[in-house]
Coordinates of C-alpha atoms in Angstrom, one line a residue:
X11 CA 125.0 112.9 90.7
X12 CA 122.8 115.9 91.2
X13 CA 123.3 116.7 94.9
X14 CA 125.3 119.9 94.5
X15 CA 122.3 121.5 92.8
X16 CA 120.0 120.9 95.8
X17 CA 120.8 124.1 97.7
X18 CA 119.2 123.5 101.1
X19 CA 119.0 126.8 102.9
X20 CA 120.2 126.9 106.5
X21 CA 116.7 127.5 107.9
X22 CA 115.2 124.6 105.9
X23 CA 118.0 122.3 107.1
X24 CA 117.4 123.3 110.7
X25 CA 113.7 122.6 110.5
X26 CA 114.5 119.2 108.8
X27 CA 116.9 118.2 111.4
X28 CA 114.5 119.1 114.2
X29 CA 111.7 117.1 112.5
X30 CA 113.9 114.1 111.9
X31 CA 115.2 114.1 115.5
X32 CA 111.7 114.1 116.9
X33 CA 110.5 111.4 114.5
X34 CA 113.5 109.3 115.1
X35 CA 113.2 109.7 118.9
X36 CA 109.6 108.5 118.8
X37 CA 110.3 105.5 116.7
X38 CA 113.7 104.1 117.9
X39 CA 113.3 100.9 119.9
X40 CA 112.6 101.8 123.5
X41 CA 114.4 98.8 124.8
X42 CA 117.7 99.8 123.3
X43 CA 120.5 101.2 125.6
X44 CA 120.7 104.9 126.0
X45 CA 124.0 105.0 124.1
X46 CA 122.6 102.9 121.2
X47 CA 119.5 105.1 121.1
X48 CA 121.6 108.2 121.0
X49 CA 123.8 106.9 118.2
X50 CA 120.9 105.6 116.2
X51 CA 119.1 108.9 116.5
X52 CA 122.2 110.8 115.4
X53 CA 122.6 108.7 112.3
X54 CA 118.9 108.6 111.4
X55 CA 118.5 112.3 111.1
X56 CA 122.0 112.9 109.9
X57 CA 121.7 110.6 106.9
X58 CA 118.2 111.7 106.2
X59 CA 119.5 115.2 105.7
X60 CA 122.4 114.0 103.7
X61 CA 120.2 112.2 101.2
X62 CA 118.5 115.4 100.2
X63 CA 121.8 117.2 99.5
X64 CA 124.0 114.4 98.4
X65 CA 122.0 111.5 97.0
X66 CA 122.7 112.8 93.5
X67 CA 126.2 114.2 94.1
X68 CA 128.4 115.9 91.6
X69 CA 127.1 118.3 89.0
X70 CA 130.1 120.6 89.3
X71 CA 128.3 123.7 90.5
X72 CA 131.0 124.3 93.1
X73 CA 128.6 123.9 96.1
X74 CA 130.0 121.7 98.9
X75 CA 128.2 118.4 99.1
X76 CA 127.7 116.8 102.5
X77 CA 129.5 113.5 102.7
X78 CA 132.0 114.2 99.9
X79 CA 134.4 116.2 102.0
X80 CA 138.0 115.1 102.2
X81 CA 137.9 115.5 105.9
X82 CA 138.6 112.1 107.6
X83 CA 135.4 110.3 108.6
X84 CA 134.0 111.1 112.0
X85 CA 134.3 108.4 114.7
X86 CA 130.8 109.1 116.2
X87 CA 128.8 106.8 113.8
X88 CA 126.5 104.4 115.6
X89 CA 128.3 101.2 116.8
X90 CA 126.6 98.8 119.0
X91 CA 129.8 98.0 120.9
X92 CA 128.3 94.7 122.0
X93 CA 131.3 92.5 121.2
X94 CA 133.4 90.6 123.7
X95 CA 135.8 92.6 125.8
X96 CA 136.1 96.4 126.0
X97 CA 135.2 98.3 122.9
X98 CA 138.2 99.7 121.0
X99 CA 138.5 103.0 119.2
X100 CA 137.4 102.6 115.7
X101 CA 140.1 102.7 113.0
X102 CA 140.0 102.7 109.2
X103 CA 142.6 99.9 108.9
X104 CA 140.9 97.3 106.8
X105 CA 141.8 93.7 107.1
X106 CA 143.1 91.9 104.0
X107 CA 140.2 90.2 102.1
X108 CA 140.0 86.5 102.4
X109 CA 138.6 86.2 98.9
X110 CA 135.2 85.0 100.2
X111 CA 133.5 87.7 98.2
X112 CA 134.6 88.6 94.7
X113 CA 134.5 92.2 93.4
X114 CA 136.0 91.3 90.0
X115 CA 134.6 92.8 86.8
X116 CA 132.3 89.9 86.1
X117 CA 130.6 90.1 89.5
X118 CA 130.3 93.9 89.4
X119 CA 128.9 93.8 85.9
X120 CA 126.3 91.2 86.9
X121 CA 125.2 93.1 90.0
X122 CA 124.9 96.3 88.1
X123 CA 122.9 94.7 85.2
X124 CA 120.6 93.0 87.7
X125 CA 120.1 96.3 89.6
X126 CA 118.7 97.8 86.4
X127 CA 116.7 94.7 85.2
X128 CA 115.3 93.2 88.4
X129 CA 114.1 94.2 91.9
X130 CA 117.6 93.7 93.2
X131 CA 120.6 91.4 92.8
X132 CA 121.2 88.5 95.2
X133 CA 124.2 86.3 95.5
X134 CA 122.4 83.5 93.7
X135 CA 121.1 85.7 90.9
X136 CA 124.6 87.1 90.3
X137 CA 126.1 83.7 89.9
X138 CA 123.3 82.6 87.6
X139 CA 123.8 85.7 85.5
X140 CA 127.6 85.1 85.2
X141 CA 127.0 81.5 84.1
X142 CA 124.4 82.6 81.4
X143 CA 125.9 85.8 80.2
X144 CA 123.8 88.9 79.5
X145 CA 122.3 87.6 76.3
X146 CA 121.6 84.2 77.8
X147 CA 120.1 85.7 80.9
X148 CA 117.8 87.9 78.8
X149 CA 116.7 84.9 76.6
X150 CA 115.8 82.9 79.7
X151 CA 113.9 85.8 81.2
X152 CA 111.9 86.3 78.0
X153 CA 110.7 82.7 78.1
X154 CA 109.5 82.6 81.7
X155 CA 105.7 82.8 82.1
X156 CA 104.3 85.8 83.8
X157 CA 103.8 85.7 87.6
X158 CA 100.2 87.0 88.0
X159 CA 98.4 88.5 91.0
X160 CA 94.8 87.9 90.1
X161 CA 94.4 84.4 91.5
X162 CA 95.8 85.3 94.9
X163 CA 93.8 88.6 95.0
X164 CA 90.5 86.8 94.2
X165 CA 91.2 84.0 96.7
X166 CA 92.1 86.4 99.5
X167 CA 89.8 89.4 99.0
X168 CA 86.2 90.2 98.5
X169 CA 87.1 92.8 95.9
X170 CA 87.2 95.7 98.3
X171 CA 90.2 94.6 100.4
X172 CA 93.3 96.2 98.9
X173 CA 95.8 94.2 101.0
X174 CA 95.6 91.0 99.0
X175 CA 96.6 92.7 95.7
X176 CA 99.6 94.4 97.4
X177 CA 100.7 91.1 99.0
X178 CA 100.6 89.3 95.7
X179 CA 102.6 92.1 94.0
X180 CA 105.3 92.0 96.7
X181 CA 105.5 88.2 96.6
X182 CA 106.2 88.4 92.9
X183 CA 108.7 91.3 93.2
X184 CA 110.6 89.5 96.0
X185 CA 110.4 85.9 94.9
X186 CA 109.1 85.8 91.3
X187 CA 111.5 84.1 88.8
X188 CA 110.3 86.4 86.0
X189 CA 112.2 89.3 87.5
X190 CA 112.7 91.3 84.3
X191 CA 109.1 91.0 83.3
X192 CA 108.0 92.2 86.7
X193 CA 110.4 95.1 86.6
X194 CA 109.2 96.1 83.2
X195 CA 105.5 95.7 84.1
X196 CA 106.1 98.0 87.1
X197 CA 107.6 100.6 84.7
X198 CA 104.7 100.2 82.4
X199 CA 102.3 100.7 85.3
X200 CA 103.8 104.2 85.6
X201 CA 103.3 104.9 81.9
X202 CA 99.7 103.6 81.5
X203 CA 98.7 104.8 84.9
X204 CA 95.6 103.8 86.8
X205 CA 95.2 104.1 90.6
X206 CA 93.0 102.5 93.2
X207 CA 92.9 105.8 95.0
X208 CA 89.9 106.2 92.7
X209 CA 86.9 105.4 94.9
X210 CA 85.3 103.0 92.4
X211 CA 88.6 101.1 91.8
X212 CA 89.4 100.9 95.5
X213 CA 86.4 98.5 95.7
X214 CA 87.3 96.7 92.4
X215 CA 90.6 95.0 93.3
X216 CA 89.9 92.0 91.0
X217 CA 89.8 94.4 88.1
X218 CA 92.9 96.3 89.3
X219 CA 94.8 93.0 89.7
X220 CA 93.6 92.0 86.2
X221 CA 94.9 95.3 84.8
X222 CA 98.4 94.7 86.3
X223 CA 98.5 91.2 85.0
X224 CA 97.6 92.5 81.5
X225 CA 100.7 94.8 81.7
X226 CA 102.9 91.8 82.9
X227 CA 101.6 89.6 80.1
X228 CA 102.4 92.3 77.5
X229 CA 105.7 93.5 78.9
X230 CA 107.6 91.8 76.1
X231 CA 104.8 92.0 73.5
X232 CA 104.0 94.7 71.0
X233 CA 103.3 98.3 72.1
X234 CA 100.4 98.6 69.6
X235 CA 98.6 95.6 71.0
X236 CA 99.3 96.8 74.6
X237 CA 97.9 100.2 73.8
X238 CA 94.7 98.6 72.6
X239 CA 94.3 96.3 75.6
X240 CA 94.9 99.3 77.9
X241 CA 92.3 101.3 76.0
X242 CA 89.6 98.7 76.3
X243 CA 90.4 97.5 79.8
X244 CA 87.4 98.5 82.0
X245 CA 89.6 99.7 84.8
X246 CA 91.1 102.3 82.5
X247 CA 87.6 103.0 81.2
X248 CA 86.6 103.9 84.8
X249 CA 89.8 105.7 85.7
X250 CA 90.0 107.9 82.6
X251 CA 86.2 107.9 82.2
X252 CA 85.7 106.9 78.6
X253 CA 83.6 103.8 79.6
X254 CA 80.1 104.7 78.4
X255 CA 81.2 107.9 76.7
X256 CA 78.4 108.9 74.3
X257 CA 78.3 110.7 71.0
X258 CA 77.2 114.3 71.3
X259 CA 73.6 115.1 71.9
X260 CA 73.0 118.9 72.1
X261 CA 69.4 118.5 73.2
X262 CA 70.5 116.5 76.3
X263 CA 73.7 118.5 76.8
X264 CA 75.8 115.4 76.2
X265 CA 79.4 115.6 74.9
X266 CA 82.0 112.9 74.4
X267 CA 84.3 112.5 77.4
X268 CA 87.8 113.9 76.6
X269 CA 89.7 112.5 79.5
X270 CA 91.2 109.4 77.9
X271 CA 91.6 111.0 74.5
X272 CA 93.9 113.6 76.1
X273 CA 95.9 111.4 78.4
X274 CA 96.4 108.7 75.8
X275 CA 98.3 111.2 73.7
X276 CA 100.0 113.3 76.3
X277 CA 101.1 110.6 78.7
X278 CA 100.9 107.2 77.0
X279 CA 102.2 107.7 73.5
X280 CA 103.3 111.0 71.9
X281 CA 103.8 113.6 74.6
X282 CA 102.9 117.2 74.1
X283 CA 105.5 118.4 71.6
X284 CA 107.3 117.2 68.5
X285 CA 110.4 115.2 69.3
X286 CA 113.6 114.2 67.5
X287 CA 114.4 110.5 67.3
X288 CA 116.7 111.2 70.3
X289 CA 113.8 112.5 72.4
X290 CA 114.8 116.2 72.2
X291 CA 112.1 118.8 71.7
X292 CA 111.9 120.2 68.2
X293 CA 111.8 124.0 68.2
X294 CA 110.4 126.5 65.7
X295 CA 111.7 130.0 66.3
X296 CA 112.6 129.0 69.8
X297 CA 109.2 127.5 70.6
X298 CA 108.1 123.8 70.8
X299 CA 105.9 122.5 68.1
X300 CA 102.7 121.0 69.5
X301 CA 101.8 117.4 68.5
X302 CA 98.1 118.1 68.7
X303 CA 95.5 120.7 69.6
X304 CA 92.4 120.8 71.7
X305 CA 90.4 120.2 68.5
X306 CA 92.5 117.0 68.0
X307 CA 91.5 115.8 71.5
X308 CA 87.9 116.4 70.7
X309 CA 88.2 114.4 67.6
X310 CA 89.8 111.5 69.4
X311 CA 87.1 111.7 72.1
X312 CA 84.5 111.0 69.4
X313 CA 86.5 107.9 68.5
X314 CA 86.2 106.4 72.0
X315 CA 82.4 106.7 72.2
X316 CA 80.1 103.7 72.5
X317 CA 82.1 101.4 74.7
X318 CA 80.4 99.6 77.6
X319 CA 81.2 97.0 80.2
X320 CA 81.2 93.5 78.8
X321 CA 78.5 92.0 81.0
X322 CA 76.4 95.1 81.6
X323 CA 72.7 94.5 81.0
X324 CA 72.2 97.8 79.4
X325 CA 73.9 101.1 78.7
X326 CA 72.7 102.6 81.9
X327 CA 72.7 99.6 84.2
X328 CA 74.3 100.1 87.6
X329 CA 74.3 96.4 88.5
X330 CA 78.0 95.9 87.8
X331 CA 79.9 93.0 89.4
X332 CA 83.6 92.5 89.4
X333 CA 83.5 90.6 86.1
X334 CA 82.7 93.8 84.4
X335 CA 86.1 95.2 85.5
X336 CA 88.0 92.3 84.0
X337 CA 86.6 91.5 80.5
X338 CA 87.5 94.0 77.8
X339 CA 84.8 96.6 77.1
X340 CA 82.5 96.0 74.1
X341 CA 80.9 98.4 71.6
X342 CA 77.3 99.5 71.6
X343 CA 76.9 101.1 68.2
X344 CA 73.8 103.1 69.3
X345 CA 76.1 105.5 71.2
X346 CA 79.0 105.6 68.9
X347 CA 79.7 108.8 66.8
X348 CA 79.9 107.6 63.2
X349 CA 80.9 110.9 61.7
X350 CA 84.3 111.6 60.0
X351 CA 87.2 112.5 62.4
X352 CA 90.5 114.3 61.8
X353 CA 93.3 112.9 63.8
X354 CA 97.1 113.3 64.2
X355 CA 99.0 114.8 61.2
X356 CA 95.6 115.5 59.4
X357 CA 94.7 111.8 59.0
X358 CA 91.0 111.4 58.4
X359 CA 88.9 108.6 59.6
X360 CA 85.9 108.3 57.2
X361 CA 82.3 108.5 58.3
X362 CA 80.1 105.4 58.7
X363 CA 82.6 103.2 60.5
X364 CA 81.8 101.0 63.5
X365 CA 83.2 101.7 67.0
X366 CA 85.7 98.9 66.5
X367 CA 86.9 100.2 63.1
X368 CA 87.3 103.7 64.4
X369 CA 89.2 102.5 67.4
X370 CA 91.6 100.5 65.3
X371 CA 92.2 103.4 62.9
X372 CA 92.8 105.8 65.8
X373 CA 95.3 103.6 67.6
X374 CA 97.1 102.9 64.3
X375 CA 97.3 106.7 63.8
X376 CA 98.8 107.2 67.3
X377 CA 101.2 104.2 66.9
X378 CA 102.5 105.5 63.6
X379 CA 103.3 108.9 64.9
X380 CA 107.1 109.7 64.9
X381 CA 107.0 110.7 68.6
X382 CA 106.0 107.3 69.9
X383 CA 109.4 105.6 69.6
X384 CA 111.5 108.2 71.3
X385 CA 108.8 109.0 73.9
X386 CA 108.3 105.4 75.1
X387 CA 112.0 104.5 74.7
X388 CA 113.1 107.3 76.8
X389 CA 110.5 106.6 79.4
X390 CA 111.7 103.0 79.8
X391 CA 115.3 104.1 79.9
X392 CA 114.5 106.5 82.7
X393 CA 112.7 103.8 84.7
X394 CA 115.3 101.1 84.3
X395 CA 118.7 102.8 83.7
X396 CA 119.3 106.6 84.0
X397 CA 117.2 109.7 84.3
X398 CA 119.2 111.7 81.8
X399 CA 120.1 109.5 78.9
X400 CA 122.0 111.0 76.0
X401 CA 120.0 111.7 72.9
X402 CA 122.2 109.2 71.1
X403 CA 121.2 106.5 73.6
X404 CA 117.5 107.3 73.1
X405 CA 117.9 107.4 69.4
X406 CA 119.5 103.9 69.3
X407 CA 116.7 102.4 71.3
X408 CA 114.0 104.3 69.4
X409 CA 115.5 103.0 66.2
X410 CA 114.9 99.5 67.4
X411 CA 111.4 100.4 68.5
X412 CA 110.7 101.5 64.9
X413 CA 112.2 98.4 63.5
X414 CA 113.3 95.3 65.5
X415 CA 115.5 94.1 62.6
X416 CA 112.7 92.2 61.0
X417 CA 110.5 95.1 59.9
X418 CA 108.3 95.0 63.1
X419 CA 107.6 98.2 65.0
X420 CA 106.8 98.4 68.7
X421 CA 108.5 95.1 69.7
X422 CA 109.0 95.7 73.4
X423 CA 111.2 92.6 73.9
X424 CA 113.6 94.1 71.3
X425 CA 113.4 97.5 72.9
X426 CA 114.2 96.1 76.4
X427 CA 117.1 94.2 75.0
X428 CA 118.5 97.2 73.2
X429 CA 118.2 99.6 76.2
X430 CA 119.8 97.1 78.6
X431 CA 122.7 96.1 76.3
X432 CA 123.4 99.6 75.0
X433 CA 126.9 100.8 75.7
X434 CA 125.5 103.7 77.8
X435 CA 123.8 101.2 80.0
X436 CA 126.7 98.8 80.3
X437 CA 129.8 101.0 80.5
X438 CA 130.6 102.0 84.0
X439 CA 129.9 105.8 84.2
X440 CA 133.1 106.7 86.0
X441 CA 133.5 109.9 84.0
X442 CA 129.9 110.9 83.9
X443 CA 128.8 112.6 87.1
X444 CA 125.2 113.1 85.9
X445 CA 124.6 109.4 85.1
X446 CA 122.1 107.2 87.0
X447 CA 118.9 107.7 88.8
X448 CA 117.3 107.9 92.2
X449 CA 116.0 104.5 93.2
X450 CA 112.2 104.3 93.4
X451 CA 111.1 103.6 97.0
X452 CA 109.4 100.3 96.1
X453 CA 112.6 99.1 94.3
X454 CA 114.8 100.2 97.1
X455 CA 112.8 98.3 99.7
X456 CA 112.5 95.2 97.4
X457 CA 116.3 95.3 96.8
X458 CA 116.9 95.3 100.6
X459 CA 114.5 92.3 101.2
X460 CA 115.8 90.3 98.3
X461 CA 119.4 90.8 99.2
X462 CA 118.8 89.6 102.8
X463 CA 116.4 86.7 101.8
X464 CA 113.5 88.3 103.5
X465 CA 111.0 85.7 104.7
X466 CA 107.5 86.4 106.0
X467 CA 107.2 86.3 109.8
X468 CA 106.2 83.2 111.7
X469 CA 102.6 84.2 112.0
X470 CA 102.4 86.0 108.6
X471 CA 100.8 83.1 106.6
X472 CA 103.3 83.7 103.8
X473 CA 102.6 87.5 103.6
X474 CA 105.3 90.1 103.7
X475 CA 105.1 93.1 105.9
X476 CA 107.5 95.9 106.7
X477 CA 108.5 96.8 110.2
X478 CA 106.6 100.0 110.1
X479 CA 103.7 99.7 107.7
X480 CA 101.6 97.1 106.0
X481 CA 102.2 96.8 102.3
X482 CA 99.0 98.5 101.1
X483 CA 100.0 101.6 103.0
X484 CA 103.5 102.0 101.8
X485 CA 102.9 105.3 100.1
X486 CA 102.3 106.8 103.5
X487 CA 105.8 105.9 104.5
X488 CA 107.8 106.0 101.3
X489 CA 105.6 107.9 98.8
X490 CA 104.9 105.0 96.6
X491 CA 102.9 101.8 96.4
X492 CA 101.9 99.7 93.3
X493 CA 99.0 101.3 91.4
X494 CA 98.4 103.8 94.1
X495 CA 99.7 107.0 92.5
X496 CA 97.9 110.3 93.4
X497 CA 97.0 111.0 89.8
X498 CA 97.4 109.9 86.2
X499 CA 100.7 111.8 86.2
X500 CA 102.2 109.0 88.3
X501 CA 104.0 109.4 91.6
X502 CA 106.3 111.8 89.8
X503 CA 106.7 113.2 86.4
X504 CA 109.4 112.2 84.0
X505 CA 110.5 115.8 83.3
X506 CA 110.8 116.9 86.9
X507 CA 113.8 119.2 87.0
X508 CA 116.3 118.8 89.8
X509 CA 116.3 122.6 90.1
X510 CA 114.7 125.5 88.2
X511 CA 118.0 126.5 86.7
X512 CA 119.2 123.1 85.5
X513 CA 118.3 121.0 82.4
X514 CA 118.9 117.7 84.4
X515 CA 115.8 115.9 85.6
X516 CA 115.4 113.7 88.7
X517 CA 111.8 112.3 88.6
X518 CA 112.0 110.4 91.8
X519 CA 113.1 113.4 93.8
X520 CA 109.5 114.7 93.5
X521 CA 108.6 112.2 96.3
X522 CA 112.0 112.3 98.1
X523 CA 110.5 114.5 100.9
X524 CA 111.8 115.0 104.4
X525 CA 109.0 112.9 105.8
X526 CA 109.5 110.0 103.3
X527 CA 113.2 109.9 103.9
X528 CA 112.9 109.9 107.6
X529 CA 110.2 107.3 107.9
X530 CA 112.0 105.0 105.4
X531 CA 115.2 105.1 107.4
X532 CA 113.2 104.5 110.6
X533 CA 111.7 101.5 108.9
X534 CA 115.1 100.2 107.9
X535 CA 116.3 100.7 111.5
X536 CA 113.4 98.7 112.9
X537 CA 113.9 96.0 110.4
X538 CA 117.6 95.5 110.9
X539 CA 117.7 95.9 114.7
X540 CA 114.5 94.1 115.6
X541 CA 113.4 91.8 112.9
X542 CA 116.2 89.5 111.9
X543 CA 116.8 85.7 112.1
X544 CA 118.1 86.3 115.7
X545 CA 115.1 88.1 116.9
X546 CA 113.1 86.6 119.7
X547 CA 110.2 88.8 118.7
X548 CA 108.5 88.3 122.1
X549 CA 105.7 91.0 122.0
X550 CA 106.8 92.3 118.6
X551 CA 104.7 91.9 115.5
X552 CA 105.2 88.3 114.5
X553 CA 103.9 89.1 111.0
X554 CA 106.9 91.3 110.0
X555 CA 109.2 90.0 107.4
X556 CA 112.4 88.5 108.8
X557 CA 115.8 89.2 107.2
X558 CA 118.6 86.5 107.2
X559 CA 121.8 87.8 108.7
X560 CA 123.5 84.4 109.3
X561 CA 125.7 84.4 106.1
X562 CA 126.8 87.9 106.9
X563 CA 127.7 87.1 110.5
X564 CA 130.0 84.4 109.1
X565 CA 131.7 87.0 107.0
X566 CA 131.9 89.6 109.7
X567 CA 134.9 88.1 111.4
X568 CA 136.8 89.8 108.5
X569 CA 135.3 93.3 108.2
X570 CA 136.7 93.7 104.6
X571 CA 134.8 90.6 103.6
X572 CA 131.6 92.0 105.1
X573 CA 132.1 95.3 103.4
X574 CA 132.9 93.6 100.1
X575 CA 129.5 91.7 100.3
X576 CA 127.6 94.9 101.0
X577 CA 129.5 96.7 98.2
X578 CA 128.7 94.0 95.7
X579 CA 125.0 93.4 96.5
X580 CA 123.9 97.0 97.4
X581 CA 126.3 99.1 95.3
X582 CA 127.4 96.9 92.4
X583 CA 131.0 97.4 93.5
X584 CA 130.9 101.2 93.5
X585 CA 130.3 102.0 97.1
X586 CA 131.7 105.5 97.7
X587 CA 134.9 105.7 99.7
X588 CA 133.3 107.9 102.4
X589 CA 130.5 105.4 103.0
X590 CA 133.0 102.5 103.2
X591 CA 135.3 104.4 105.4
X592 CA 132.6 105.4 107.9
X593 CA 131.3 101.9 108.1
X594 CA 134.8 100.5 108.5
X595 CA 135.6 102.8 111.4
X596 CA 132.4 101.9 113.1
X597 CA 132.5 98.2 112.9
X598 CA 136.3 98.0 113.6
X599 CA 135.3 99.3 117.1
X600 CA 133.1 96.3 117.8
X601 CA 134.4 93.0 119.2
X602 CA 134.9 89.9 117.2
X603 CA 133.0 87.3 119.2
X604 CA 129.6 86.0 117.9
X605 CA 127.6 88.9 119.5
X606 CA 130.1 91.4 118.1
X607 CA 130.0 90.0 114.6
X608 CA 126.2 90.2 114.7
X609 CA 126.5 93.8 115.9
X610 CA 128.9 94.5 113.1
X611 CA 126.4 93.2 110.5
X612 CA 123.5 95.3 112.0
X613 CA 125.5 98.5 112.1
X614 CA 127.1 98.0 108.6
X615 CA 123.7 97.2 107.0
X616 CA 121.9 100.2 108.5
X617 CA 124.7 102.6 107.7
X618 CA 124.8 101.3 104.1
X619 CA 121.1 101.3 103.3
X620 CA 120.5 104.7 104.9
X621 CA 123.4 106.3 103.1
X622 CA 122.6 108.7 100.3
X623 CA 124.6 106.4 97.9
X624 CA 122.2 103.5 98.4
X625 CA 119.4 105.7 97.0
X626 CA 121.5 106.3 93.8
X627 CA 121.4 103.7 91.1
X628 CA 124.6 104.0 89.0

């Protein structure tokens, strides 16, 4: 998609390869054979370099893209060569398919839809989708209750232990039936951002879990109601500091806190500049037209004064237990600014109103601004479907945001339906090289575990864990963990350009660093080669999630069947030829007894999920 624009200079590539080689060498299983280690090392740093230059391949700049060459594939890809008899030279002569795996239009459509709408397709979910059809599947998903994380978090944490919340989140992402709701809630958590990197919230995990459940419960509700619940949730009150914000008092040098007032406009609703219905910036004499000014922010800051924790004994009480971070904040009129305020588009909130009346008027003012529909619609499209939607696509979804067909504005269920069923989402983008998005790290890992029926290890007590990191530390490996962003601007910004000279954006590339790519691939290598259903574990970590390779070993007697399964589940039937050819050559060199078929599965899986193409959602 975008890879040709990522011009990695030779010196940077040399440094990257050196770093990846060292990292890979330190992390590859020490018990592997010398040959297997060497092959694994080659592939780890080779594919990690490739992802930076070719994950988003094809903007037509004329720069060569690694992996897209017409040169025949190399025969030095890692193959375990553990099959019966002497290993043969790999060839790209595929066997005829037995028909065990279907790559027909219906299966490819289902897999692609589920890649956008869930945490990853599985064989079972694909068949269910085909039986229901897209509209039927959506209707079913809309009726499922929300899988929540608060109960588990409170039962397994004292409020300061972050692990329990992450465990509950991953259990829902991997096993929850309400997959669409969970996927949308994850998107909303990157719009209405809070983070437990904040010191106070790090020790208020009951409240953080409550905040996420609130997003899940409102994922198909109304944006206006969601905006109000976000505003009054005490976790947001802490994170953006409008809890206990007071009206101005010059004598005491007190001024209303502007933090939430600013971010609620810039990041949650309107954005900085005036937009068309299609999400394009409106220009006046070549310059953007601001939606608001600093004075507007100050006026909104006055709106949000006078809100306190629900069970606080007083305005200044510091005796705050976890309940205070779950119940919505309540007004204390003594600290609310009752003067008139001028908001967006010159609307005036009259003097003498209560804190609640002012809040309702202000949120209505925001909700009714023309920018909200394209701003929120485009954000959701970028999180679910493609980073660079056409303005027509955004306009069609924004039109539904403004009116769901029954005169209701802000109906998120209607918006999600419109953006997933839109022709730009459903038509295969064979002629559009700039279509798609980089997969978010959490979704990429969840896709892997769901596809391979990941099951918590024998001593894990039902808790998932990766081969390299515990779940609450995933941002250290991949750059992302739920509600752990480094700032209110999320893990990455929606308008992150892929290069200074291009109009295309690639938000997720902001955290696609050399270190994150290398460590993620190393984690996949550990998982595939050490933590499968055939692992004896011995002295290995018996809490690591185990992947199920048995169905694939059955397929692997026919390498075409194995590749068809990987193509359908991981690539929605669009696996690039160079990826398929390289895997085909490698696994054709491995014997066809039981041990050989298992080795075929391992090598094929690792080469597939560490390829640049697996990081690209099309």
